[in-house]
Amino acid sequence: AAEIKEELLKKYPPKVARKRAKQIMINEALENETPEITANVRTIPGIITMRGCTYAGCKGVIMGPTRDIVNITHGPIGCGFYSWLTRRNQTDAYAPDAANYMTYCFSTDMQDKDIIFGGEKKLEAAIQEAYDLFHPKGICVFATCPVGLIGDDIHAVAAKMKAKFGDCNVFAFSCEGYKGVSQSAGHHIANNQVFKHLVGLDDQGKPGKYRINLLGEYNIGGDGFEIDRILNKCGVTNIATFSGNSTYDQFASSHTADLNAVMCHRSINYVADMLETKYGIPWVKVNFIGANAAAKSLRKIASYFGDQELIDRVEEVIAEEMPAVRAVAEEVRPRTEGKTAMLFVGGSRAHHYQELFKELGMKTISAGYEFAHRDDYEGRQVIPELKVDADSRNIEELEVSPDERLFRPRKSQEELRALESSGLKFKDYDGLIPDMERGAVVIDDLNQYEAEKLVELLKPDIFCAGIKEKFSIQKLGVPMKQLHSYDSGGPYAGFRGAINFYREIDRLVNSRVWGYLKAPWQENPELSATYVWE
Ligand code: CFM
Ligand code: HCA
């Protein structure tokens, strides 16, 4: 395995190789010890990264899936267009009274003259137009790179319009693309503003006996619909999903839930902490990707509430759902057993999807995140030792204290301790590395060059990543599955999702079509355009 790392680094100039060496790790730790990896640092200039920008993380990822807030991109049109539903986040537009603005792409469409003379007037007019047309509950404004550079005060414009309307919550996000090292900074900026301007405004919330929020689930390919189906069946009420299939009112009443279940740790773990500090809601990590993982998560939620009625109901649901899942797994497994996978996705799927591959008897030989932090690799125990650098200091950390009116501990200290000693872990996430086999290659912020090299060296049966990687991998003769957009498939969460995934992976790893395909330059070497140094 060490040779693999050496091979990956061989072509780099020494300084680049030294930096990348800290982000490439062979999982060869001693027992009970997780090796350290460098993460959440700037991509080296010149490298073709898989990452996106801070604006993408804020507007596209976190706020994109909310249907009844008008999201206005203040910037050139490309930014708004790129972040317009490319993520395949779905919403239930048939819900009663559902206002759905997700099919629109709102942008101030900045031009050269706005860059020169300032864009605040144009932004004000855009907010007014959106209000007049739709009368939405909320309007959000997102800054793009040029807005940060010219210094438009988007927060002042938003505050002015909010005061003017009186019945529409207008707030803004300083999520200029260049602001952080990746999308991750954008998640934080988005979540902070939602927490400050929206959470806690509505004390009603849906009624129910077992009331939770689902944090870090974005309803890609309908994953959230399947999770909601399962929760409903168990009798668990989902007050708010952050932010798949979400609405303004869900966010506003999320502080009334009694438990936060955290799915994507990277994009939202700090919100779970803030909700606990301010309102007294404990949190647990869950994972609904993989049938066994989903069952485990349901049991975790049930054990938190501790009612025998719920515990029994969850077991009934699992017993009802599992036979169909097992039947497909058994059918497929003889064809998938022993095959190998590589997973390179943003911040949590590279970990979560390993569960599904395990259920197919497949081995994840290499994986990594585009932009997750060390705690997502090594576990939350490293958080106190994380280095604060100029880039992370740039992202606001909210100071949160118990709310005088709304803080209400959901369980007493003794109850929490009793639950912990019975095996339920709060605020806990061990990260990806401990779940991976020894000798597996863990790589942070993988790039185009390394992706191709890795496939050439380890020849996986399937490679999972995003749209930028898709075609270059297929040209190497290896099947490629997008784990961001799911190509056009999904859902893959929950029990029905597991069935969809088993069938899809069976088709992919057992189809020989990519192996037969030759890229034009493989058939006609004169097209390979090799640069010859004279
Ligand atoms: Fe969380 Fe996500 Fe992901 Fe993410 Fe993303 Fe995404 Fe992703 Mo693309 S919030 S970190 S910023 S699970 S958009 S729904 S698929 S990179 S692994
Ligand atoms: C983003 C969104 C993205 C991109 C996916 C991809 C998504 O990072 O801005 O590269 O295929 O999930 O749509 O992560």
XYZ file of C-alpha atoms and ligand atoms in Angstrom:
565
model
C 0.000 0.000 0.000
C 2.865 2.399 0.730
C 3.918 2.062 -2.915
C 0.524 3.380 -3.986
C 1.115 6.568 -2.049
C 4.601 6.886 -3.512
C 3.245 6.417 -7.029
C 0.585 9.078 -6.500
C 3.156 11.599 -5.316
C 5.934 10.801 -7.786
C 5.020 13.348 -10.445
C 4.653 16.320 -8.098
C 7.328 18.939 -7.464
C 8.835 18.306 -3.979
C 6.908 21.077 -2.205
C 3.550 19.920 -3.603
C 4.415 16.292 -2.836
C 5.182 17.196 0.787
C 1.811 18.900 1.184
C -0.196 16.173 -0.542
C 1.597 13.481 1.481
C -0.208 14.749 4.590
C -3.591 14.362 2.873
C -2.971 10.832 1.627
C -3.047 8.177 4.289
C -2.704 4.420 4.269
C -4.967 3.054 6.990
C -2.306 1.185 8.940
C -2.916 2.460 12.424
C -2.151 0.459 15.506
C -5.127 -0.938 17.396
C -7.256 1.757 19.048
C -5.376 4.561 17.401
C -6.500 6.577 14.406
C -3.781 8.023 12.203
C -3.863 11.766 11.594
C -4.795 13.309 8.246
C -4.588 16.909 7.050
C -7.992 18.277 5.973
C -9.884 21.539 5.483
C -6.842 23.321 4.063
C -6.496 25.245 0.813
C -6.188 23.317 -2.412
C -2.731 23.798 -3.926
C -2.963 26.228 -6.874
C -2.635 24.464 -10.216
C -4.295 21.278 -9.000
C -7.662 20.381 -10.556
C -9.666 19.846 -7.375
C -13.051 18.145 -7.050
C -14.182 20.906 -4.653
C -16.718 23.666 -5.150
C -16.966 27.129 -3.624
C -18.412 28.723 -0.489
C -21.399 30.158 -2.385
C -22.219 26.656 -3.697
C -22.201 25.304 -0.141
C -24.396 28.114 1.187
C -26.932 28.773 -1.539
C -26.860 25.483 -3.434
C -26.465 22.965 -0.644
C -28.048 24.369 2.511
C -30.680 26.858 1.306
C -31.382 25.298 -2.100
C -33.788 22.590 -0.875
C -36.174 24.992 0.932
C -39.252 25.495 -1.203
C -41.012 28.594 0.161
C -38.122 31.010 0.614
C -37.186 33.107 -2.428
C -33.415 32.682 -2.787
C -31.875 35.571 -4.737
C -28.314 35.274 -5.973
C -26.687 38.692 -6.041
C -24.136 38.285 -8.798
C -23.466 37.394 -12.408
C -26.015 34.995 -13.842
C -23.720 31.956 -14.041
C -23.605 31.512 -10.256
C -27.387 31.392 -9.945
C -27.729 29.136 -12.940
C -25.120 26.650 -11.716
C -26.754 26.292 -8.320
C -30.246 25.893 -9.753
C -31.472 22.376 -8.912
C -28.368 20.633 -10.304
C -28.208 18.895 -6.949
C -31.486 16.998 -7.562
C -32.900 17.999 -4.174
C -36.599 17.217 -4.336
C -39.540 18.844 -2.607
C -43.169 17.992 -1.979
C -44.827 20.727 -3.997
C -48.209 19.026 -3.504
C -48.244 19.604 0.242
C -51.228 21.688 1.395
C -50.577 25.412 0.808
C -47.186 24.620 -0.655
C -45.571 27.646 -2.156
C -42.750 26.346 -4.286
C -40.152 28.734 -5.671
C -37.526 26.078 -6.341
C -38.361 25.879 -10.009
C -37.348 29.541 -10.389
C -33.782 30.800 -10.623
C -33.625 34.274 -9.015
C -30.614 36.452 -9.724
C -29.739 40.145 -9.946
C -27.820 39.292 -13.136
C -25.004 41.757 -12.396
C -23.388 43.446 -15.356
C -20.121 45.354 -15.784
C -21.756 48.641 -14.851
C -23.075 47.192 -11.576
C -19.575 46.056 -10.698
C -18.253 49.557 -11.402
C -21.014 51.657 -9.806
C -22.237 49.172 -7.179
C -25.131 46.737 -7.169
C -27.150 47.706 -4.082
C -29.896 49.524 -5.999
C -30.299 46.577 -8.324
C -30.513 44.208 -5.367
C -33.133 46.370 -3.678
C -35.225 46.370 -6.862
C -34.905 42.574 -7.156
C -36.082 42.037 -3.571
C -39.022 44.401 -4.173
C -39.954 42.573 -7.376
C -39.847 39.171 -5.668
C -42.009 40.482 -2.830
C -44.582 42.038 -5.170
C -44.845 38.897 -7.275
C -44.896 36.205 -4.604
C -45.390 37.690 -1.114
C -43.165 34.938 0.320
C -42.581 34.344 4.029
C -38.885 34.819 3.491
C -36.393 36.223 1.002
C -32.709 35.281 1.229
C -29.865 37.064 -0.537
C -26.580 35.381 -1.437
C -23.341 37.196 -2.206
C -21.068 35.978 -4.995
C -17.363 36.806 -5.450
C -17.704 40.189 -7.208
C -20.165 41.416 -4.567
C -17.587 40.776 -1.863
C -14.889 42.472 -3.907
C -16.852 45.677 -4.558
C -18.300 45.737 -1.035
C -22.080 45.948 -1.589
C -23.690 45.960 1.878
C -26.196 43.179 1.301
C -27.098 42.975 4.996
C -28.108 46.638 5.113
C -30.244 46.251 1.989
C -31.901 43.125 3.449
C -32.614 44.842 6.795
C -34.071 47.868 5.040
C -36.424 45.757 2.936
C -37.444 43.604 5.890
C -38.421 46.726 7.834
C -40.229 48.130 4.812
C -42.339 44.993 4.196
C -43.095 44.104 7.816
C -44.468 40.678 6.853
C -41.500 39.145 5.081
C -38.269 37.976 6.712
C -35.401 39.212 4.549
C -31.823 38.288 5.418
C -28.523 37.877 3.625
C -25.469 35.640 3.487
C -21.878 36.821 2.992
C -21.009 33.612 1.201
C -18.695 34.958 -1.502
C -17.218 31.998 -3.362
C -13.640 32.743 -2.372
C -14.395 33.103 1.328
C -13.385 29.684 2.640
C -11.372 26.770 1.315
C -14.464 24.869 0.127
C -18.244 24.428 0.284
C -17.866 23.672 3.979
C -17.459 27.377 4.808
C -20.703 28.035 2.934
C -22.590 25.480 5.018
C -21.461 27.267 8.152
C -22.435 30.720 6.880
C -25.868 29.437 5.804
C -26.547 27.580 9.036
C -25.468 30.509 11.210
C -27.894 32.855 9.466
C -30.789 30.378 9.618
C -30.061 29.930 13.311
C -29.929 33.686 13.940
C -32.821 34.852 11.756
C -35.262 31.959 11.613
C -34.978 29.237 14.250
C -37.094 30.004 17.305
C -39.658 32.301 15.654
C -42.613 29.891 15.881
C -43.375 28.019 19.090
C -46.075 25.799 17.585
C -44.463 22.958 15.636
C -46.208 19.774 14.573
C -47.895 17.790 17.365
C -46.692 14.289 18.141
C -45.478 12.024 20.895
C -41.939 11.483 19.606
C -40.751 14.676 17.982
C -37.379 14.974 16.259
C -35.501 17.120 13.764
C -33.475 15.467 11.061
C -30.321 17.523 10.568
C -28.097 17.209 7.491
C -30.510 15.391 5.141
C -31.037 17.127 1.806
C -33.575 14.939 -0.008
C -31.313 14.191 -2.955
C -33.125 11.792 -5.287
C -35.949 11.611 -2.726
C -33.868 10.153 0.142
C -35.718 12.325 2.634
C -39.103 11.105 1.401
C -38.084 7.513 2.142
C -36.741 8.440 5.584
C -39.973 10.325 6.358
C -42.004 7.311 5.226
C -40.121 5.126 7.698
C -40.309 7.642 10.554
C -44.059 8.077 9.988
C -44.563 4.355 9.972
C -42.799 4.159 13.342
C -44.891 7.001 14.758
C -41.997 9.457 14.970
C -42.829 13.066 14.028
C -40.236 14.927 11.972
C -40.620 18.604 12.925
C -37.953 19.945 10.591
C -35.460 18.546 8.164
C -32.395 20.733 7.685
C -32.925 21.205 4.846
C -34.362 18.559 2.499
C -38.026 19.144 1.573
C -38.049 21.958 4.119
C -40.190 25.045 4.587
C -39.858 28.356 6.373
C -42.185 27.235 9.168
C -40.246 24.022 9.771
C -37.050 25.954 10.495
C -38.949 28.474 12.599
C -40.407 25.762 14.856
C -37.427 23.374 14.933
C -36.530 24.436 18.490
C -39.671 22.619 19.724
C -38.324 19.124 18.880
C -37.098 16.786 21.591
C -34.173 15.183 19.775
C -31.880 16.113 16.904
C -30.847 13.235 14.657
C -27.737 14.234 12.687
C -27.240 12.597 9.313
C -24.488 14.591 7.533
C -22.142 15.460 10.368
C -19.941 17.726 8.270
C -22.532 20.184 7.075
C -24.390 20.727 10.334
C -22.891 19.291 13.531
C -22.401 22.803 14.981
C -26.143 23.517 14.558
C -26.889 20.457 16.687
C -24.543 21.841 19.349
C -26.150 25.286 19.184
C -29.685 23.855 19.425
C -28.610 21.943 22.511
C -26.982 24.923 24.200
C -29.762 27.386 23.404
C -32.867 25.196 23.698
C -31.780 22.032 25.543
C -32.252 19.499 22.713
C -29.749 16.584 22.824
C -28.358 15.110 19.598
C -27.316 11.736 18.286
C -25.634 10.762 15.014
C -27.723 8.663 12.638
C -27.215 7.181 9.189
C -30.086 6.078 6.982
C -27.828 4.964 4.116
C -27.831 1.161 4.221
C -30.652 -1.053 5.504
C -28.729 -2.142 8.597
C -27.650 1.422 9.277
C -31.261 2.592 8.961
C -32.441 -0.089 11.393
C -29.705 0.869 13.834
C -30.648 4.537 13.609
C -34.327 3.816 14.265
C -33.370 1.780 17.340
C -31.188 4.643 18.528
C -34.074 7.113 18.239
C -36.431 4.707 20.022
C -34.007 4.064 22.860
C -33.671 7.814 23.422
C -37.399 8.206 23.994
C -37.353 4.964 25.958
C -41.062 4.105 25.604
C -41.722 0.394 25.160
C -44.504 1.242 22.721
C -42.075 2.982 20.362
C -39.325 0.411 20.855
C -41.782 -2.362 19.875
C -43.164 -0.423 16.931
C -39.666 0.178 15.548
C -38.919 -3.568 15.767
C -42.191 -4.308 13.947
C -41.329 -1.878 11.167
C -37.811 -3.286 10.776
C -39.220 -6.835 10.695
C -41.733 -5.769 8.053
C -39.259 -3.953 5.821
C -36.229 -6.242 5.999
C -37.419 -9.377 4.147
C -37.735 -7.512 0.830
C -34.296 -5.986 1.342
C -32.719 -9.329 2.231
C -34.307 -11.062 -0.735
C -32.678 -8.639 -3.179
C -29.363 -8.695 -1.292
C -29.302 -12.494 -1.485
C -30.115 -12.462 -5.167
C -27.465 -9.912 -6.016
C -24.696 -10.839 -3.624
C -23.240 -13.819 -5.517
C -22.543 -11.364 -8.336
C -21.169 -8.506 -6.206
C -19.267 -10.364 -3.456
C -15.580 -9.505 -3.356
C -15.798 -6.622 -5.834
C -14.053 -3.378 -4.989
C -15.212 0.238 -4.794
C -13.696 3.695 -4.509
C -15.726 6.532 -2.988
C -14.851 10.202 -3.265
C -17.718 12.469 -2.283
C -18.097 15.770 -0.412
C -18.301 15.383 3.318
C -20.258 12.362 4.493
C -21.344 10.105 1.677
C -17.841 8.693 1.231
C -18.398 7.229 4.689
C -22.130 6.456 4.691
C -22.137 4.539 1.412
C -19.522 2.101 2.682
C -22.371 0.505 4.657
C -24.313 -0.250 1.484
C -21.269 -1.701 -0.232
C -20.640 -3.917 2.815
C -24.181 -5.246 2.508
C -23.267 -6.320 -1.045
C -20.072 -7.999 0.152
C -17.997 -5.326 -1.558
C -14.811 -3.764 -0.243
C -14.098 -0.034 -0.245
C -10.391 0.040 -1.082
C -10.036 3.810 -1.243
C -12.190 6.713 -0.078
C -12.042 10.326 0.940
C -13.897 13.582 1.260
C -13.662 16.678 -0.902
C -13.857 19.077 2.022
C -14.685 17.391 5.328
C -12.670 18.211 8.435
C -10.428 15.984 10.549
C -13.318 15.061 12.877
C -15.181 13.516 9.930
C -12.150 11.327 9.244
C -10.851 10.585 12.737
C -13.789 11.199 15.069
C -14.981 14.100 17.211
C -12.327 13.599 19.875
C -9.904 15.591 17.665
C -12.079 18.746 17.680
C -10.256 20.438 20.600
C -6.919 20.053 18.810
C -8.058 21.353 15.400
C -5.844 24.188 14.211
C -7.519 27.524 13.638
C -5.980 29.171 10.588
C -6.665 32.379 8.675
C -9.297 30.636 6.553
C -11.260 29.043 9.373
C -11.042 32.225 11.473
C -12.770 33.957 8.578
C -15.968 31.995 9.298
C -18.072 33.318 12.141
C -18.532 31.132 15.248
C -21.767 32.117 16.971
C -21.692 32.649 20.732
C -24.771 30.835 21.990
C -26.221 30.736 25.506
C -29.389 29.220 26.988
C -32.526 31.072 25.850
C -34.200 32.740 28.818
C -37.683 31.833 27.668
C -37.234 28.730 25.570
C -34.414 26.701 27.147
C -35.863 23.468 28.473
C -33.707 20.410 29.178
C -35.385 17.422 27.483
C -33.835 14.915 29.870
C -32.302 15.322 33.313
C -28.563 14.783 33.765
C -29.306 11.445 35.450
C -31.521 10.318 32.575
C -28.833 11.242 30.047
C -26.193 9.394 32.051
C -28.435 6.322 32.341
C -28.980 6.343 28.570
C -25.235 6.699 27.982
C -24.429 3.784 30.249
C -26.980 1.674 28.387
C -24.965 2.344 25.197
C -26.637 5.383 23.607
C -23.934 7.859 22.716
C -24.741 11.557 22.503
C -22.725 14.079 20.434
C -20.757 11.188 19.073
C -19.191 10.468 15.693
C -16.169 8.251 15.117
C -15.581 9.299 11.507
C -14.683 7.351 8.409
C -11.198 6.018 9.160
C -12.064 3.552 11.967
C -14.672 1.949 9.685
C -12.223 1.345 6.854
C -10.114 -1.749 6.442
C -6.432 -1.722 7.208
C -4.414 -0.930 4.154
C -7.217 1.087 2.542
C -6.117 4.372 1.002
C -7.762 7.463 2.499
C -7.304 10.653 0.463
C -8.509 14.167 1.260
C -9.373 16.605 -1.557
C -8.603 14.105 -4.323
C -7.810 15.685 -7.679
C -8.146 14.813 -11.324
C -4.602 13.517 -11.692
C -4.700 11.345 -8.586
C -8.154 9.951 -9.455
C -6.910 8.635 -12.776
C -3.672 7.343 -11.254
C -5.552 5.575 -8.462
C -7.875 3.829 -10.915
C -4.906 2.784 -13.033
C -3.070 1.366 -9.998
C -5.900 -0.309 -8.077
C -8.435 -1.052 -10.846
C -11.645 -0.830 -8.795
C -14.843 -2.468 -10.036
C -16.681 0.803 -9.474
C -15.700 4.420 -8.836
C -18.154 6.780 -7.096
C -17.802 10.574 -7.244
C -19.359 13.547 -9.073
C -20.015 14.949 -12.501
C -16.511 16.344 -12.984
C -14.996 12.894 -12.516
C -17.623 10.867 -14.345
C -16.452 10.847 -17.919
C -12.712 10.625 -17.357
C -13.269 7.525 -15.218
C -15.567 5.891 -17.767
C -12.931 6.505 -20.422
C -10.562 4.420 -18.295
C -13.008 1.533 -18.747
C -14.360 1.595 -15.174
C -18.065 1.943 -14.272
C -18.810 5.228 -12.566
C -21.701 6.079 -10.235
C -22.442 9.612 -9.147
C -23.045 9.712 -5.423
C -24.003 13.405 -5.419
C -26.869 13.558 -7.920
C -27.242 9.728 -8.041
C -27.201 10.244 -11.828
C -30.942 10.021 -12.351
C -31.509 7.273 -9.768
C -32.466 7.104 -6.130
C -33.648 7.204 -3.476
C -30.877 5.165 -1.874
C -31.700 5.909 1.766
C -33.726 3.624 4.007
C -35.034 0.169 3.146
C -36.464 0.855 -0.291
C -33.393 2.898 -1.115
C -31.130 -0.029 -0.251
C -33.020 -2.192 -2.740
C -32.610 0.448 -5.461
C -28.903 0.686 -4.729
C -28.250 -3.076 -4.704
C -29.855 -3.439 -8.129
C -28.058 -0.433 -9.568
C -24.628 -1.541 -8.352
C -25.254 -5.097 -9.581
C -25.957 -3.725 -13.055
C -22.919 -1.456 -12.988
C -20.223 -3.805 -11.691
C -21.397 -6.680 -13.851
C -21.684 -4.805 -17.087
C -18.625 -5.075 -19.281
C -19.570 -2.207 -21.567
C -17.029 0.286 -20.165
C -14.229 -2.215 -20.623
C -15.035 -2.550 -24.319
C -15.120 1.167 -24.886
C -12.077 2.851 -26.333
C -11.513 6.594 -26.161
C -10.624 8.112 -29.558
C -6.985 8.594 -28.596
C -6.700 4.955 -27.534
C -7.768 3.841 -30.994
C -5.831 6.532 -32.849
C -2.670 7.360 -30.905
C -2.043 10.398 -33.100
C -4.963 12.062 -31.263
C -3.328 11.651 -27.861
C -1.552 15.006 -28.276
C 1.480 14.038 -26.239
C 3.669 17.042 -25.639
C 7.186 16.409 -26.898
C 9.952 18.375 -25.251
C 12.568 19.377 -27.854
Fe -23.367 16.586 3.491
Fe -24.726 16.488 1.355
Fe -22.300 15.412 1.615
Fe -22.565 18.092 1.632
Fe -22.311 18.351 -1.072
Fe -24.490 16.776 -1.390
Fe -22.086 15.697 -1.081
Mo -22.649 16.995 -3.218
S -24.397 18.248 2.543
S -21.316 16.837 2.791
S -21.902 19.819 0.410
S -24.112 14.803 2.440
S -23.966 18.596 -2.280
S -26.270 16.402 -0.179
S -23.656 15.183 -2.397
S -20.831 17.175 -1.886
S -21.222 14.120 0.323
C -21.759 21.383 -5.053
C -22.916 20.479 -5.336
C -22.521 19.059 -5.618
C -21.764 18.909 -6.907
C -21.779 17.505 -7.385
C -20.864 17.057 -8.464
C -23.824 18.235 -5.677
O -20.729 20.955 -4.540
O -21.887 22.563 -5.326
O -19.699 17.483 -8.547
O -21.315 16.191 -9.206
O -23.990 17.327 -4.912
O -24.651 18.547 -6.536
O -21.747 18.559 -4.536
